[in-house]
Amino acid sequence: MAEPEFTAKGVRIGKWLRSLTRAGQVRISDGRLELLTSYGSEIDSAPVQAVRASKPWFAPEDRALADLNGKRYLLTLREHDPAPGEPGPPAARRFIEAVRKAAGRSR
């Protein structure tokens, strides 16, 4: 198995107002996006070509939406955000860029 193209741990994964996990993991590896619980069990997965990742309107910078298999998940990617005053995009933006890159899409 190849190295993951994107990994974020400590991610809050929810569906609308319902929280599925507060310390989950998001991984892009071998052309698949996987949403995992804190125990490593799979919440959902799909080929990255079938995933739509976006930034929700009027949401904090650490939030991203991921549409997999007809379900919409709200991801809060706090752990990998840069420290205050440090340059670099927030983790949500890196996640969206990683999905687009893995799927072979440009902006």
GROMACS .gro file of C-alpha atoms in nm:
model
  107
    1MET     CA    1   0.000   0.000   0.000
    2ALA     CA    2   0.136   0.340  -0.100
    3GLU     CA    3   0.180   0.633   0.134
    4PRO     CA    4  -0.140   0.835   0.180
    5GLU     CA    5  -0.160   1.150  -0.031
    6PHE     CA    6  -0.343   1.335   0.247
    7THR     CA    7  -0.404   1.246   0.612
    8ALA     CA    8  -0.570   1.451   0.884
    9LYS     CA    9  -0.627   1.322   1.237
   10GLY     CA   10  -0.844   1.465   1.511
   11VAL     CA   11  -1.112   1.561   1.261
   12ARG     CA   12  -1.470   1.619   1.372
   13ILE     CA   13  -1.694   1.444   1.119
   14GLY     CA   14  -2.065   1.515   1.118
   15LYS     CA   15  -2.378   1.483   0.909
   16TRP     CA   16  -2.576   1.804   0.941
   17LEU     CA   17  -2.621   1.861   1.316
   18ARG     CA   18  -2.529   1.506   1.417
   19SER     CA   19  -2.168   1.438   1.515
   20LEU     CA   20  -2.036   1.101   1.401
   21THR     CA   21  -1.694   1.137   1.565
   22ARG     CA   22  -1.494   1.414   1.729
   23ALA     CA   23  -1.151   1.266   1.671
   24GLY     CA   24  -1.182   1.095   1.334
   25GLN     CA   25  -0.943   1.063   1.047
   26VAL     CA   26  -0.962   1.168   0.683
   27ARG     CA   27  -0.732   0.987   0.442
   28ILE     CA   28  -0.676   1.000   0.067
   29SER     CA   29  -0.482   0.697  -0.050
   30ASP     CA   30  -0.472   0.488  -0.368
   31GLY     CA   31  -0.738   0.702  -0.533
   32ARG     CA   32  -0.992   0.668  -0.247
   33LEU     CA   33  -1.113   0.909   0.018
   34GLU     CA   34  -1.183   0.741   0.352
   35LEU     CA   35  -1.359   0.886   0.655
   36LEU     CA   36  -1.267   0.689   0.968
   37THR     CA   37  -1.376   0.696   1.332
   38SER     CA   38  -1.129   0.751   1.615
   39TYR     CA   39  -1.107   0.371   1.645
   40GLY     CA   40  -1.018   0.330   1.278
   41SER     CA   41  -1.347   0.184   1.158
   42GLU     CA   42  -1.481   0.318   0.831
   43ILE     CA   43  -1.764   0.571   0.828
   44ASP     CA   44  -1.767   0.604   0.449
   45SER     CA   45  -1.532   0.585   0.151
   46ALA     CA   46  -1.547   0.652  -0.221
   47PRO     CA   47  -1.316   0.695  -0.521
   48VAL     CA   48  -1.188   1.052  -0.527
   49GLN     CA   49  -1.330   1.102  -0.877
   50ALA     CA   50  -1.679   1.061  -0.726
   51VAL     CA   51  -1.614   1.293  -0.428
   52ARG     CA   52  -1.709   1.659  -0.425
   53ALA     CA   53  -1.520   1.872  -0.172
   54SER     CA   54  -1.605   2.235  -0.109
   55LYS     CA   55  -1.599   2.516   0.141
   56PRO     CA   56  -1.935   2.592   0.304
   57TRP     CA   57  -2.056   2.950   0.279
   58PHE     CA   58  -2.023   3.166   0.590
   59ALA     CA   59  -1.838   2.898   0.785
   60PRO     CA   60  -1.511   2.924   0.976
   61GLU     CA   61  -1.191   2.858   0.781
   62ASP     CA   62  -1.145   2.514   0.939
   63ARG     CA   63  -1.462   2.362   0.787
   64ALA     CA   64  -1.506   2.168   0.462
   65LEU     CA   65  -1.792   1.977   0.303
   66ALA     CA   66  -1.740   1.636   0.144
   67ASP     CA   67  -2.009   1.467  -0.064
   68LEU     CA   68  -1.956   1.089  -0.079
   69ASN     CA   69  -2.204   0.832  -0.209
   70GLY     CA   70  -2.491   1.082  -0.198
   71LYS     CA   71  -2.421   1.182   0.165
   72ARG     CA   72  -2.286   1.519   0.278
   73TYR     CA   73  -2.035   1.530   0.562
   74LEU     CA   74  -1.916   1.839   0.747
   75LEU     CA   75  -1.548   1.813   0.837
   76THR     CA   76  -1.376   2.029   1.099
   77LEU     CA   77  -1.004   1.997   1.038
   78ARG     CA   78  -0.853   2.183   1.333
   79GLU     CA   79  -0.542   1.985   1.420
   80HIS     CA   80  -0.337   2.075   1.114
   81ASP     CA   81  -0.418   2.444   1.089
   82PRO     CA   82  -0.109   2.663   1.100
   83ALA     CA   83  -0.027   2.830   1.430
   84PRO     CA   84  -0.135   3.195   1.464
   85GLY     CA   85   0.098   3.416   1.266
   86GLU     CA   86   0.235   3.122   1.065
   87PRO     CA   87   0.194   3.129   0.687
   88GLY     CA   88   0.004   2.859   0.503
   89PRO     CA   89  -0.351   2.770   0.413
   90PRO     CA   90  -0.585   2.623   0.671
   91ALA     CA   91  -0.627   2.246   0.672
   92ALA     CA   92  -0.973   2.265   0.511
   93ARG     CA   93  -0.824   2.434   0.206
   94ARG     CA   94  -0.544   2.175   0.189
   95PHE     CA   95  -0.806   1.898   0.206
   96ILE     CA   96  -1.007   2.047  -0.082
   97GLU     CA   97  -0.691   2.091  -0.289
   98ALA     CA   98  -0.581   1.732  -0.214
   99VAL     CA   99  -0.918   1.592  -0.332
  100ARG     CA  100  -0.899   1.792  -0.655
  101LYS     CA  101  -0.538   1.693  -0.716
  102ALA     CA  102  -0.603   1.321  -0.647
  103ALA     CA  103  -0.905   1.327  -0.881
  104GLY     CA  104  -0.700   1.494  -1.153
  105ARG     CA  105  -0.909   1.811  -1.152
  106SER     CA  106  -0.775   2.160  -1.146
  107ARG     CA  107  -0.952   2.446  -0.974
   0.00000   0.00000   0.00000
